[in-house]
mmCIF file of C-alpha atoms in Angstrom:
data_model
loop_
_atom_site.group_PDB
_atom_site.id
_atom_site.type_symbol
_atom_site.label_atom_id
_atom_site.label_comp_id
_atom_site.label_asym_id
_atom_site.label_seq_id
_atom_site.Cartn_x
_atom_site.Cartn_y
_atom_site.Cartn_z
ATOM 1 C CA LYS A 285 0.000 0.000 0.000
ATOM 2 C CA ALA A 286 1.441 3.337 -1.086
ATOM 3 C CA LYS A 287 2.149 5.863 1.641
ATOM 4 C CA PRO A 288 1.062 9.499 1.226
ATOM 5 C CA THR A 289 3.869 11.902 0.381
ATOM 6 C CA GLY A 290 4.434 15.543 1.261
ATOM 7 C CA SER A 291 3.031 17.402 4.262
ATOM 8 C CA THR A 292 -0.648 16.816 3.614
ATOM 9 C CA THR A 293 -2.537 15.937 6.797
ATOM 10 C CA VAL A 294 -5.249 13.335 6.374
ATOM 11 C CA PRO A 295 -8.296 14.245 8.518
ATOM 12 C CA GLN A 296 -9.435 11.571 10.933
ATOM 13 C CA VAL A 297 -12.877 10.112 10.376
ATOM 14 C CA SER A 298 -15.223 10.084 13.351
ATOM 15 C CA SER A 299 -15.349 6.664 14.997
ATOM 16 C CA ALA A 300 -19.137 6.957 15.155
ATOM 17 C CA LEU A 301 -19.339 7.423 11.399
ATOM 18 C CA SER A 302 -16.892 4.614 10.673
ATOM 19 C CA GLN A 303 -19.100 2.166 12.618
ATOM 20 C CA ILE A 304 -22.259 2.798 10.562
ATOM 21 C CA GLU A 305 -22.957 -0.439 8.710
ATOM 22 C CA GLU A 306 -26.435 0.359 7.361
ATOM 23 C CA ASP A 307 -28.612 3.370 6.535
ATOM 24 C CA THR A 308 -29.606 5.166 9.711
ATOM 25 C CA VAL A 309 -32.440 7.678 10.185
ATOM 26 C CA ILE A 310 -31.622 10.372 12.731
ATOM 27 C CA PRO A 311 -34.318 12.811 13.977
ATOM 28 C CA ILE A 312 -33.408 16.476 13.567
ATOM 29 C CA ARG A 313 -33.693 18.078 16.991
ATOM 30 C CA GLY A 314 -32.421 20.948 19.089
ATOM 31 C CA TYR A 315 -30.112 23.485 17.447
ATOM 32 C CA SER A 316 -30.198 21.537 14.166
ATOM 33 C CA ARG A 317 -33.992 21.787 13.979
ATOM 34 C CA LEU A 318 -33.785 25.551 14.475
ATOM 35 C CA MET A 319 -31.152 25.720 11.733
ATOM 36 C CA VAL A 320 -33.398 23.853 9.287
ATOM 37 C CA LYS A 321 -36.255 26.293 9.925
ATOM 38 C CA SER A 322 -34.128 29.447 9.704
ATOM 39 C CA MET A 323 -32.261 28.325 6.582
ATOM 40 C CA THR A 324 -35.524 27.386 4.861
ATOM 41 C CA THR A 325 -36.824 30.889 5.571
ATOM 42 C CA SER A 326 -33.576 32.441 4.311
ATOM 43 C CA LEU A 327 -34.235 30.981 0.838
ATOM 44 C CA GLN A 328 -36.793 33.755 0.398
ATOM 45 C CA VAL A 329 -34.092 36.428 0.797
ATOM 46 C CA PRO A 330 -32.507 37.937 -2.352
ATOM 47 C CA HIS A 331 -28.905 37.865 -1.168
ATOM 48 C CA MET A 332 -26.038 40.103 -2.161
ATOM 49 C CA VAL A 333 -22.413 39.472 -1.148
ATOM 50 C CA TYR A 334 -19.542 41.929 -0.700
ATOM 51 C CA ALA A 335 -15.979 40.904 0.177
ATOM 52 C CA ASP A 336 -12.671 42.547 1.036
ATOM 53 C CA GLU A 337 -9.382 41.784 2.772
ATOM 54 C CA ILE A 338 -8.228 43.321 6.050
ATOM 55 C CA ASN A 339 -4.712 44.052 7.297
ATOM 56 C CA VAL A 340 -4.703 43.021 10.963
ATOM 57 C CA ASN A 341 -1.048 43.822 11.744
ATOM 58 C CA ALA A 342 -1.918 46.799 13.964
ATOM 59 C CA LEU A 343 -4.815 44.957 15.599
ATOM 60 C CA THR A 344 -2.495 42.081 16.503
ATOM 61 C CA VAL A 345 -0.174 44.487 18.311
ATOM 62 C CA VAL A 346 -3.056 46.122 20.212
ATOM 63 C CA ARG A 347 -4.627 42.787 21.144
ATOM 64 C CA ASP A 348 -1.310 41.424 22.424
ATOM 65 C CA SER A 349 -0.709 44.579 24.484
ATOM 66 C CA LEU A 350 -4.133 44.207 26.128
ATOM 67 C CA ARG A 351 -3.732 40.548 27.064
ATOM 68 C CA PRO A 352 -2.152 41.257 30.498
ATOM 69 C CA LEU A 353 -5.044 43.586 31.351
ATOM 70 C CA ALA A 354 -7.518 40.990 30.137
ATOM 71 C CA LYS A 355 -5.944 38.391 32.435
ATOM 72 C CA GLU A 356 -6.278 40.778 35.380
ATOM 73 C CA MET A 357 -10.000 40.964 34.541
ATOM 74 C CA GLY A 358 -10.227 37.175 34.607
ATOM 75 C CA LEU A 359 -10.147 36.630 30.831
ATOM 76 C CA ASN A 360 -7.887 33.710 30.019
ATOM 77 C CA LYS A 361 -8.046 34.378 26.283
ATOM 78 C CA LEU A 362 -8.437 37.599 24.307
ATOM 79 C CA THR A 363 -9.247 36.935 20.651
ATOM 80 C CA TYR A 364 -9.820 39.241 17.699
ATOM 81 C CA LEU A 365 -13.585 38.722 17.810
ATOM 82 C CA PRO A 366 -14.437 41.349 20.487
ATOM 83 C CA PHE A 367 -12.664 43.959 18.340
ATOM 84 C CA PHE A 368 -14.623 42.860 15.254
ATOM 85 C CA ILE A 369 -17.882 43.109 17.189
ATOM 86 C CA LYS A 370 -17.078 46.576 18.532
ATOM 87 C CA ALA A 371 -16.020 47.761 15.073
ATOM 88 C CA SER A 372 -19.337 46.458 13.726
ATOM 89 C CA SER A 373 -21.269 48.384 16.358
ATOM 90 C CA LEU A 374 -19.397 51.610 15.612
ATOM 91 C CA ALA A 375 -19.943 51.211 11.864
ATOM 92 C CA ILE A 376 -23.628 50.454 12.447
ATOM 93 C CA THR A 377 -23.941 53.844 14.165
ATOM 94 C CA LYS A 378 -23.105 55.454 10.807
ATOM 95 C CA TYR A 379 -25.105 52.942 8.726
ATOM 96 C CA PRO A 380 -28.038 51.881 10.931
ATOM 97 C CA VAL A 381 -29.878 50.051 8.156
ATOM 98 C CA LEU A 382 -27.427 47.175 8.685
ATOM 99 C CA ASN A 383 -28.924 46.801 12.171
ATOM 100 C CA SER A 384 -32.529 46.682 11.018
ATOM 101 C CA THR A 385 -35.109 43.938 10.546
ATOM 102 C CA ILE A 386 -37.539 43.634 7.675
ATOM 103 C CA ASP A 387 -41.242 42.828 7.702
ATOM 104 C CA VAL A 388 -42.214 42.005 4.137
ATOM 105 C CA GLU A 389 -45.930 41.628 4.847
ATOM 106 C CA GLU A 390 -46.152 45.072 6.441
ATOM 107 C CA MET A 391 -43.504 46.504 4.062
ATOM 108 C CA THR A 392 -41.550 48.044 6.949
ATOM 109 C CA LEU A 393 -37.977 48.231 8.185
ATOM 110 C CA THR A 394 -37.378 48.513 11.932
ATOM 111 C CA TYR A 395 -34.145 50.312 12.850
ATOM 112 C CA HIS A 396 -33.034 48.970 16.232
ATOM 113 C CA GLN A 397 -31.515 51.127 18.913
ATOM 114 C CA SER A 398 -29.666 48.217 20.525
ATOM 115 C CA HIS A 399 -26.754 46.662 18.670
ATOM 116 C CA ASN A 400 -27.377 43.003 19.560
ATOM 117 C CA VAL A 401 -24.685 41.039 17.745
ATOM 118 C CA GLY A 402 -25.131 37.309 17.324
ATOM 119 C CA VAL A 403 -22.030 35.141 17.042
ATOM 120 C CA ALA A 404 -22.223 31.769 15.311
ATOM 121 C CA VAL A 405 -20.757 29.057 17.580
ATOM 122 C CA ASP A 406 -20.028 25.508 16.449
ATOM 123 C CA THR A 407 -20.838 23.040 19.240
ATOM 124 C CA GLU A 408 -21.282 19.278 19.541
ATOM 125 C CA ARG A 409 -25.034 19.915 19.569
ATOM 126 C CA GLY A 410 -24.864 21.867 16.313
ATOM 127 C CA LEU A 411 -24.587 25.510 15.334
ATOM 128 C CA THR A 412 -26.011 28.048 17.744
ATOM 129 C CA VAL A 413 -25.962 31.842 17.755
ATOM 130 C CA PRO A 414 -25.697 33.438 21.219
ATOM 131 C CA VAL A 415 -26.178 37.193 21.278
ATOM 132 C CA VAL A 416 -24.003 39.914 22.808
ATOM 133 C CA LYS A 417 -26.580 42.553 23.784
ATOM 134 C CA ARG A 418 -26.163 46.341 23.574
ATOM 135 C CA CYS A 419 -22.663 46.315 22.115
ATOM 136 C CA GLN A 420 -22.873 50.080 21.626
ATOM 137 C CA ASP A 421 -22.648 50.459 25.422
ATOM 138 C CA LYS A 422 -19.843 47.939 25.975
ATOM 139 C CA SER A 423 -16.082 48.257 25.751
ATOM 140 C CA VAL A 424 -13.989 45.713 23.874
ATOM 141 C CA LEU A 425 -13.042 43.981 27.122
ATOM 142 C CA GLU A 426 -16.657 43.940 28.326
ATOM 143 C CA ILE A 427 -17.653 42.319 25.035
ATOM 144 C CA ALA A 428 -14.876 39.764 25.532
ATOM 145 C CA GLU A 429 -16.207 38.984 29.026
ATOM 146 C CA GLU A 430 -19.717 38.450 27.705
ATOM 147 C CA LEU A 431 -18.422 36.257 24.871
ATOM 148 C CA GLY A 432 -16.628 34.084 27.407
ATOM 149 C CA ARG A 433 -19.828 33.633 29.384
ATOM 150 C CA LEU A 434 -21.882 32.807 26.287
ATOM 151 C CA TYR A 435 -19.287 30.400 24.901
ATOM 152 C CA ALA A 436 -19.174 28.460 28.166
ATOM 153 C CA LEU A 437 -22.964 28.126 28.229
ATOM 154 C CA ALA A 438 -23.089 27.204 24.528
ATOM 155 C CA PHE A 439 -20.629 24.327 24.887
ATOM 156 C CA GLU A 440 -22.457 23.108 27.999
ATOM 157 C CA GLY A 441 -25.802 23.313 26.190
ATOM 158 C CA ASN A 442 -27.131 25.707 28.837
ATOM 159 C CA LEU A 443 -27.915 28.842 26.856
ATOM 160 C CA SER A 444 -31.149 30.484 27.973
ATOM 161 C CA GLU A 445 -33.775 31.879 25.627
ATOM 162 C CA ALA A 446 -32.584 35.367 26.545
ATOM 163 C CA ASP A 447 -29.050 34.448 25.440
ATOM 164 C CA ILE A 448 -30.156 33.602 21.892
ATOM 165 C CA SER A 449 -32.968 36.098 21.312
ATOM 166 C CA ASP A 450 -33.313 39.643 19.946
ATOM 167 C CA CYS A 451 -30.369 39.385 17.536
ATOM 168 C CA THR A 452 -30.136 42.323 15.120
ATOM 169 C CA PHE A 453 -26.830 41.606 13.329
ATOM 170 C CA THR A 454 -24.727 38.443 12.999
ATOM 171 C CA LEU A 455 -21.027 37.607 12.688
ATOM 172 C CA SER A 456 -19.458 34.237 11.901
ATOM 173 C CA ASN A 457 -15.817 33.567 12.730
ATOM 174 C CA ILE A 458 -15.583 30.669 10.270
ATOM 175 C CA GLY A 459 -11.857 31.358 9.857
ATOM 176 C CA ALA A 460 -11.252 29.763 13.255
ATOM 177 C CA ILE A 461 -11.986 26.457 11.496
ATOM 178 C CA GLY A 462 -10.572 27.327 8.071
ATOM 179 C CA GLY A 463 -11.364 28.864 4.726
ATOM 180 C CA THR A 464 -11.105 32.377 3.360
ATOM 181 C CA TYR A 465 -14.110 33.835 1.549
ATOM 182 C CA MET A 466 -17.679 32.553 1.730
ATOM 183 C CA SER A 467 -21.268 33.541 0.961
ATOM 184 C CA PRO A 468 -22.784 34.142 4.417
ATOM 185 C CA VAL A 469 -26.516 33.596 4.693
ATOM 186 C CA VAL A 470 -28.747 36.267 6.224
ATOM 187 C CA LEU A 471 -30.998 35.056 9.051
ATOM 188 C CA PRO A 472 -34.416 36.730 8.529
ATOM 189 C CA PRO A 473 -35.733 39.112 9.645
ATOM 190 C CA GLN A 474 -32.171 40.465 9.967
ATOM 191 C CA VAL A 475 -30.742 42.113 6.857
ATOM 192 C CA ALA A 476 -26.969 41.639 7.233
ATOM 193 C CA VAL A 477 -24.352 39.094 8.253
ATOM 194 C CA GLY A 478 -20.546 39.029 8.213
ATOM 195 C CA ALA A 479 -18.079 36.138 8.011
ATOM 196 C CA MET A 480 -14.385 36.426 8.849
ATOM 197 C CA GLY A 481 -11.983 34.039 7.110
ATOM 198 C CA LYS A 482 -8.739 32.683 8.502
ATOM 199 C CA ILE A 483 -5.834 35.069 9.022
ATOM 200 C CA GLN A 484 -2.841 34.361 6.809
ATOM 201 C CA ARG A 485 0.652 35.863 6.542
ATOM 202 C CA LEU A 486 0.917 37.065 2.945
ATOM 203 C CA PRO A 487 3.155 39.356 0.861
ATOM 204 C CA ARG A 488 1.684 42.703 -0.153
ATOM 205 C CA PHE A 489 3.092 45.746 -1.951
ATOM 206 C CA VAL A 490 3.725 48.646 0.416
ATOM 207 C CA SER A 491 1.838 51.026 -1.906
ATOM 208 C CA ASP A 492 0.459 51.241 -5.431
ATOM 209 C CA THR A 493 3.533 53.199 -6.537
ATOM 210 C CA SER A 494 6.197 51.064 -4.838
ATOM 211 C CA ASP A 495 7.757 47.724 -5.761
ATOM 212 C CA GLU A 496 8.639 47.110 -2.102
ATOM 213 C CA VAL A 497 6.917 44.094 -0.569
ATOM 214 C CA GLU A 498 6.109 43.591 3.105
ATOM 215 C CA SER A 499 4.736 40.774 5.219
ATOM 216 C CA VAL A 500 1.102 41.386 6.193
ATOM 217 C CA ARG A 501 -1.382 39.423 8.253
ATOM 218 C CA ILE A 502 -4.441 39.342 6.001
ATOM 219 C CA MET A 503 -7.976 38.388 6.990
ATOM 220 C CA PRO A 504 -10.737 38.029 4.388
ATOM 221 C CA ILE A 505 -14.153 39.429 5.246
ATOM 222 C CA SER A 506 -17.386 38.504 3.475
ATOM 223 C CA TRP A 507 -20.657 40.346 4.002
ATOM 224 C CA GLY A 508 -24.102 39.076 3.097
ATOM 225 C CA GLY A 509 -27.067 41.406 2.797
ATOM 226 C CA ASP A 510 -30.774 41.308 2.100
ATOM 227 C CA HIS A 511 -30.941 43.259 -1.156
ATOM 228 C CA ARG A 512 -34.497 44.347 -0.371
ATOM 229 C CA ALA A 513 -33.124 46.491 2.465
ATOM 230 C CA VAL A 514 -29.404 46.986 1.779
ATOM 231 C CA ASP A 515 -27.957 48.200 -1.524
ATOM 232 C CA GLY A 516 -24.407 47.459 -2.657
ATOM 233 C CA ALA A 517 -23.128 51.000 -2.135
ATOM 234 C CA THR A 518 -24.293 51.082 1.486
ATOM 235 C CA MET A 519 -22.751 47.687 2.180
ATOM 236 C CA ALA A 520 -19.458 48.814 0.634
ATOM 237 C CA ARG A 521 -19.361 52.015 2.692
ATOM 238 C CA PHE A 522 -20.223 50.129 5.866
ATOM 239 C CA SER A 523 -17.463 47.601 5.128
ATOM 240 C CA ASN A 524 -14.945 50.366 4.434
ATOM 241 C CA LEU A 525 -15.695 51.999 7.783
ATOM 242 C CA TRP A 526 -15.527 48.640 9.593
ATOM 243 C CA LYS A 527 -12.215 47.981 7.856
ATOM 244 C CA ALA A 528 -10.856 51.380 8.926
ATOM 245 C CA TYR A 529 -11.663 50.642 12.575
ATOM 246 C CA VAL A 530 -10.110 47.166 12.440
ATOM 247 C CA GLU A 531 -6.971 48.244 10.594
ATOM 248 C CA ASN A 532 -6.486 51.235 12.909
ATOM 249 C CA PRO A 533 -7.965 50.011 16.209
ATOM 250 C CA SER A 534 -6.874 53.115 18.100
ATOM 251 C CA SER A 535 -9.355 55.097 15.995
ATOM 252 C CA MET A 536 -12.191 53.244 17.720
ATOM 253 C CA MET A 537 -11.476 55.221 20.879
ATOM 254 C CA PHE A 538 -12.426 58.469 19.142
ATOM 255 C CA ALA A 539 -15.754 57.012 18.003
ATOM 256 C CA MET A 540 -16.746 55.596 21.398
ATOM 257 C CA ARG A 541 -19.044 57.588 23.667
#
């Protein structure tokens, strides 16, 4: 039997799957049942997708400098996600339609005061979306604290109804698993969703007029929007502002109240 060559890693197959010897019918329950219902509803949404790439060099420096403070607050891990959530909230302040919900029967859009950001979490029980409430009133570290609480409950299967309700905007950190760009699916009645790809170290020209190349940590971002509520120009401007906050995280301080 030939042995594989190179550095390719062969993924391990689940032992449960390898033991299936005949067709098996499995009831769809819990988080998976909710996913079936929400994704079926999302088929009615005319989606549009906008994508860009983000330089996270400066954000990496800021995050690393805040890790000691985060540990003093009891946070064992400070990821990029709290910064992405805060940047989303700040950009929503300028483009509030991204934080709205649509009612097609009544032909209305509801602009929400609270920036309630749902975060897709992959658990053994399936995908769930706990919600960080009122992000406009929280600091980056406060958002990180709340994420830690929600993650712990999600993996234990103990999220309450309040923890998963009233979402007005969603982010998916799919890059933590892998992949770059994707077509994120809007969860009605929300009108926007974002998906961050994995961060990679890549060469980039220093400027459009220079042949000098530098090493940059690049993260792809993909936005999905309900085209009935969000036009391409608005999505692009929102993304540009979000990108500006992420690439220059210190600028977020000037936008915070």
